[in-house]
Amino acid sequence: MSETVREMIPEADLAARIEELGRQISADYEGESVFLVCILRGASFFGCELAKRIKVPVTIDFMTTSSYGSGTTSSGEVTIKNDIELSVEGRHVLIVEDIIDSGHTLHFLSDVFRERNAKSVRLCAMLDKPDRREVDVEVDYVGFTIPDEFVVGYGLDYDQKYRNLPYIGVVEF
Ligand code: IMP
Ligand code: MG
């Protein structure tokens, strides 16, 4: 089956929005440091670009989660496949995700870091698809709110393809 990708958010718009988020996060955490937990693989591009635009001291670590499901839908069961290495105890954790869809992943992760005694836990998602929400999660920082379409690029994949696109696109089958 072959698919095409239609551009939805240009590279320049992503860069401008990430710059703004960086400014906002820098202001909100002024006088503190922030521990970015970047969720692999999707949030790696966004997480690194965002980290470069934060002016307070940053620690960065990476985690891989999986939510069992098939195709383009996820189930509610989220597990940690590869954990971060550093301790978050007493640290201000900012979880960085590519996209919030059903909300299960970020809901699960915010509980995980609260249980690990982080000083605070906030959530940041490059994209938000609110129409698909199944659990109520409050996301502190959102790049773009998008309609219910399957998107790729800037870290996001379809079947492990298209992560390297510098823009966000919609997959058309
Ligand atoms: P949630 O747990 O349903 O909120 O799902 C979050 C995860 O689902 C993201 O980290 C992505 O890996 C994946 N996902 C959800 N929507 C999309 C999409 O449109 N394109 C690519 N991956 C997606
Ligand atoms: Mg993901």
mmCIF file of C-alpha atoms and ligand atoms in Angstrom:
data_model
loop_
_atom_site.group_PDB
_atom_site.id
_atom_site.type_symbol
_atom_site.label_atom_id
_atom_site.label_comp_id
_atom_site.label_asym_id
_atom_site.label_seq_id
_atom_site.Cartn_x
_atom_site.Cartn_y
_atom_site.Cartn_z
ATOM 1 C CA MET A 1 0.000 0.000 0.000
ATOM 2 C CA SER A 2 1.411 3.375 -0.879
ATOM 3 C CA GLU A 3 0.508 6.635 0.777
ATOM 4 C CA THR A 4 1.247 10.296 0.228
ATOM 5 C CA VAL A 5 1.977 13.069 2.708
ATOM 6 C CA ARG A 6 0.360 16.504 2.551
ATOM 7 C CA GLU A 7 2.040 19.340 4.453
ATOM 8 C CA MET A 8 0.052 20.600 7.444
ATOM 9 C CA ILE A 9 2.522 22.641 9.544
ATOM 10 C CA PRO A 10 5.532 24.124 7.731
ATOM 11 C CA GLU A 11 9.013 23.914 9.171
ATOM 12 C CA ALA A 12 9.176 27.680 9.785
ATOM 13 C CA ASP A 13 5.946 27.645 11.816
ATOM 14 C CA LEU A 14 7.275 24.815 13.972
ATOM 15 C CA ALA A 15 10.519 26.703 14.602
ATOM 16 C CA ALA A 16 8.649 29.889 15.543
ATOM 17 C CA ARG A 17 6.303 28.051 17.909
ATOM 18 C CA ILE A 18 9.157 26.133 19.572
ATOM 19 C CA GLU A 19 10.941 29.442 20.126
ATOM 20 C CA GLU A 20 7.814 30.799 21.856
ATOM 21 C CA LEU A 21 7.432 27.693 23.996
ATOM 22 C CA GLY A 22 11.078 27.997 25.004
ATOM 23 C CA ARG A 23 10.517 31.587 26.091
ATOM 24 C CA GLN A 24 7.405 30.668 28.052
ATOM 25 C CA ILE A 25 9.098 27.716 29.782
ATOM 26 C CA SER A 26 12.175 29.842 30.586
ATOM 27 C CA ALA A 27 9.932 32.454 32.214
ATOM 28 C CA ASP A 28 7.862 29.897 34.136
ATOM 29 C CA TYR A 29 10.933 28.142 35.568
ATOM 30 C CA GLU A 30 12.968 31.282 36.217
ATOM 31 C CA GLY A 31 15.424 30.768 39.090
ATOM 32 C CA GLU A 32 14.957 26.979 38.889
ATOM 33 C CA SER A 33 16.275 24.214 36.688
ATOM 34 C CA VAL A 34 14.154 21.889 34.603
ATOM 35 C CA PHE A 35 14.488 18.161 33.975
ATOM 36 C CA LEU A 36 13.233 17.334 30.486
ATOM 37 C CA VAL A 37 12.040 13.761 30.028
ATOM 38 C CA CYS A 38 11.848 13.253 26.302
ATOM 39 C CA ILE A 39 9.696 10.361 25.090
ATOM 40 C CA LEU A 40 11.363 8.342 22.333
ATOM 41 C CA ARG A 41 11.299 8.085 19.487
ATOM 42 C CA GLY A 42 8.700 10.596 18.416
ATOM 43 C CA ALA A 43 9.599 13.497 20.699
ATOM 44 C CA SER A 44 13.347 13.395 20.051
ATOM 45 C CA PHE A 45 13.373 16.082 17.328
ATOM 46 C CA PHE A 46 11.003 18.396 19.193
ATOM 47 C CA GLY A 47 12.668 17.774 22.580
ATOM 48 C CA CYS A 48 16.152 18.703 21.346
ATOM 49 C CA GLU A 49 14.950 21.830 19.530
ATOM 50 C CA LEU A 50 12.971 22.896 22.581
ATOM 51 C CA ALA A 51 15.889 22.255 24.961
ATOM 52 C CA LYS A 52 18.077 24.621 22.895
ATOM 53 C CA ARG A 53 15.570 27.421 23.440
ATOM 54 C CA ILE A 54 15.237 27.108 27.210
ATOM 55 C CA LYS A 55 17.356 29.620 29.102
ATOM 56 C CA VAL A 56 17.270 28.069 32.597
ATOM 57 C CA PRO A 57 19.583 25.099 33.376
ATOM 58 C CA VAL A 58 18.326 21.932 31.650
ATOM 59 C CA THR A 59 18.893 18.253 32.363
ATOM 60 C CA ILE A 60 17.684 15.923 29.652
ATOM 61 C CA ASP A 61 16.976 12.203 29.722
ATOM 62 C CA PHE A 62 15.064 9.851 27.459
ATOM 63 C CA MET A 63 12.429 7.199 27.951
ATOM 64 C CA THR A 64 10.696 4.775 25.611
ATOM 65 C CA THR A 65 7.095 3.839 26.254
ATOM 66 C CA SER A 66 4.802 1.593 24.362
ATOM 67 C CA SER A 67 1.093 1.361 24.301
ATOM 68 C CA TYR A 68 -0.241 -1.831 22.945
ATOM 69 C CA GLY A 69 -2.616 -1.477 20.084
ATOM 70 C CA SER A 70 -2.554 -1.946 16.369
ATOM 71 C CA GLY A 71 -2.278 0.349 13.390
ATOM 72 C CA THR A 72 -3.096 3.954 14.150
ATOM 73 C CA THR A 73 -4.946 3.460 17.442
ATOM 74 C CA SER A 74 -3.498 2.946 20.897
ATOM 75 C CA SER A 75 -4.877 0.935 23.765
ATOM 76 C CA GLY A 76 -5.067 2.235 27.299
ATOM 77 C CA GLU A 77 -2.254 0.008 28.541
ATOM 78 C CA VAL A 78 1.021 1.940 28.646
ATOM 79 C CA THR A 79 4.332 0.434 29.730
ATOM 80 C CA ILE A 80 7.911 1.721 30.073
ATOM 81 C CA LYS A 81 10.177 -0.074 27.602
ATOM 82 C CA ASN A 82 13.366 1.834 28.404
ATOM 83 C CA ASP A 83 13.543 3.959 31.513
ATOM 84 C CA ILE A 84 15.509 7.163 32.120
ATOM 85 C CA GLU A 85 18.863 6.735 33.874
ATOM 86 C CA LEU A 86 18.822 9.742 36.205
ATOM 87 C CA SER A 87 16.835 10.279 39.380
ATOM 88 C CA VAL A 88 14.058 12.863 39.295
ATOM 89 C CA GLU A 89 13.618 13.067 43.049
ATOM 90 C CA GLY A 90 13.202 16.702 44.078
ATOM 91 C CA ARG A 91 13.478 17.891 40.468
ATOM 92 C CA HIS A 92 11.062 19.886 38.311
ATOM 93 C CA VAL A 93 10.118 17.376 35.617
ATOM 94 C CA LEU A 94 8.774 18.469 32.252
ATOM 95 C CA ILE A 95 7.619 15.511 30.173
ATOM 96 C CA VAL A 96 8.061 16.190 26.468
ATOM 97 C CA GLU A 97 5.860 14.254 24.037
ATOM 98 C CA ASP A 98 5.374 14.444 20.296
ATOM 99 C CA ILE A 99 1.580 14.289 20.375
ATOM 100 C CA ILE A 100 -1.243 13.796 22.845
ATOM 101 C CA ASP A 101 -3.979 11.678 21.369
ATOM 102 C CA SER A 102 -6.076 9.454 23.696
ATOM 103 C CA GLY A 103 -4.130 10.908 26.625
ATOM 104 C CA HIS A 104 -3.222 7.511 28.111
ATOM 105 C CA THR A 105 0.545 7.938 27.701
ATOM 106 C CA LEU A 106 0.802 11.336 29.399
ATOM 107 C CA HIS A 107 -1.705 10.373 32.087
ATOM 108 C CA PHE A 108 0.352 7.301 32.928
ATOM 109 C CA LEU A 109 3.673 9.168 32.847
ATOM 110 C CA SER A 110 2.575 12.028 35.059
ATOM 111 C CA ASP A 111 1.608 9.455 37.717
ATOM 112 C CA VAL A 112 4.974 7.695 37.308
ATOM 113 C CA PHE A 113 6.974 10.856 37.987
ATOM 114 C CA ARG A 114 4.774 11.967 40.867
ATOM 115 C CA GLU A 115 5.341 8.566 42.488
ATOM 116 C CA ARG A 116 9.093 9.056 42.021
ATOM 117 C CA ASN A 117 8.846 12.220 44.123
ATOM 118 C CA ALA A 118 9.559 14.811 41.482
ATOM 119 C CA LYS A 119 9.197 18.313 42.933
ATOM 120 C CA SER A 120 6.736 19.136 40.167
ATOM 121 C CA VAL A 121 5.488 17.433 37.016
ATOM 122 C CA ARG A 122 4.361 19.339 33.960
ATOM 123 C CA LEU A 123 3.511 18.177 30.457
ATOM 124 C CA CYS A 124 4.532 19.526 27.082
ATOM 125 C CA ALA A 125 3.267 18.184 23.743
ATOM 126 C CA MET A 126 4.241 19.439 20.314
ATOM 127 C CA LEU A 127 0.769 18.534 18.999
ATOM 128 C CA ASP A 128 -2.634 18.012 20.590
ATOM 129 C CA LYS A 129 -5.546 16.112 19.036
ATOM 130 C CA PRO A 130 -8.268 16.936 21.590
ATOM 131 C CA ASP A 131 -11.048 15.216 19.607
ATOM 132 C CA ARG A 132 -9.489 11.854 20.399
ATOM 133 C CA ARG A 133 -9.144 12.246 24.158
ATOM 134 C CA GLU A 134 -10.211 9.269 26.297
ATOM 135 C CA VAL A 135 -8.742 10.377 29.628
ATOM 136 C CA ASP A 136 -8.706 13.847 31.058
ATOM 137 C CA VAL A 137 -5.135 15.197 31.106
ATOM 138 C CA GLU A 138 -4.064 18.768 31.570
ATOM 139 C CA VAL A 139 -1.209 19.618 29.215
ATOM 140 C CA ASP A 140 0.727 22.699 30.348
ATOM 141 C CA TYR A 141 2.426 23.503 27.043
ATOM 142 C CA VAL A 142 1.030 22.691 23.597
ATOM 143 C CA GLY A 143 2.676 23.579 20.295
ATOM 144 C CA PHE A 144 -0.293 23.211 17.957
ATOM 145 C CA THR A 145 -3.836 21.909 18.351
ATOM 146 C CA ILE A 146 -4.752 19.867 15.290
ATOM 147 C CA PRO A 147 -7.843 18.089 13.923
ATOM 148 C CA ASP A 148 -8.257 14.333 14.096
ATOM 149 C CA GLU A 149 -5.932 13.316 11.279
ATOM 150 C CA PHE A 150 -2.968 10.961 11.322
ATOM 151 C CA VAL A 151 0.184 13.048 11.119
ATOM 152 C CA VAL A 152 3.855 12.331 10.490
ATOM 153 C CA GLY A 153 7.144 14.190 10.397
ATOM 154 C CA TYR A 154 9.307 16.046 12.896
ATOM 155 C CA GLY A 155 9.766 12.776 14.778
ATOM 156 C CA LEU A 156 6.333 11.264 14.189
ATOM 157 C CA ASP A 157 6.095 8.111 12.127
ATOM 158 C CA TYR A 158 3.744 5.947 10.176
ATOM 159 C CA ASP A 159 5.119 2.408 10.217
ATOM 160 C CA GLN A 160 8.575 3.830 11.179
ATOM 161 C CA LYS A 161 8.630 6.053 8.092
ATOM 162 C CA TYR A 162 8.651 9.858 7.701
ATOM 163 C CA ARG A 163 10.173 10.759 11.101
ATOM 164 C CA ASN A 164 12.856 12.757 9.275
ATOM 165 C CA LEU A 165 10.456 15.106 7.464
ATOM 166 C CA PRO A 166 11.236 18.656 8.697
ATOM 167 C CA TYR A 167 7.522 19.571 8.715
ATOM 168 C CA ILE A 168 4.279 18.012 10.007
ATOM 169 C CA GLY A 169 2.243 16.312 7.301
ATOM 170 C CA VAL A 170 -0.982 14.370 7.013
ATOM 171 C CA VAL A 171 -0.840 10.833 5.680
ATOM 172 C CA GLU A 172 -3.266 10.166 2.881
ATOM 173 C CA PHE A 173 -3.866 6.573 1.940
HETATM 174 P P1 IMP B 1 -1.862 8.605 23.466
HETATM 175 O O1 IMP B 1 -1.357 7.726 24.563
HETATM 176 O O2 IMP B 1 -3.054 7.990 22.775
HETATM 177 O O3 IMP B 1 -2.085 10.036 23.848
HETATM 178 O O4 IMP B 1 -0.842 8.508 22.301
HETATM 179 C C1 IMP B 1 0.335 9.105 22.218
HETATM 180 C C2 IMP B 1 1.196 8.363 21.211
HETATM 181 O O5 IMP B 1 0.466 7.834 20.098
HETATM 182 C C3 IMP B 1 2.170 9.335 20.629
HETATM 183 O O6 IMP B 1 3.346 9.387 21.391
HETATM 184 C C4 IMP B 1 2.421 8.757 19.253
HETATM 185 O O7 IMP B 1 3.467 7.810 19.311
HETATM 186 C C5 IMP B 1 1.164 8.028 18.886
HETATM 187 N N1 IMP B 1 0.333 8.840 17.966
HETATM 188 C C6 IMP B 1 -0.873 9.371 18.231
HETATM 189 N N2 IMP B 1 -1.360 10.057 17.185
HETATM 190 C C7 IMP B 1 -0.417 9.977 16.218
HETATM 191 C C8 IMP B 1 -0.339 10.507 14.870
HETATM 192 O O8 IMP B 1 -1.219 11.199 14.329
HETATM 193 N N3 IMP B 1 0.802 10.194 14.196
HETATM 194 C C9 IMP B 1 1.798 9.444 14.717
HETATM 195 N N4 IMP B 1 1.758 8.933 15.968
HETATM 196 C C10 IMP B 1 0.658 9.193 16.710
HETATM 197 MG MG MG B 2 5.101 8.293 21.017
#
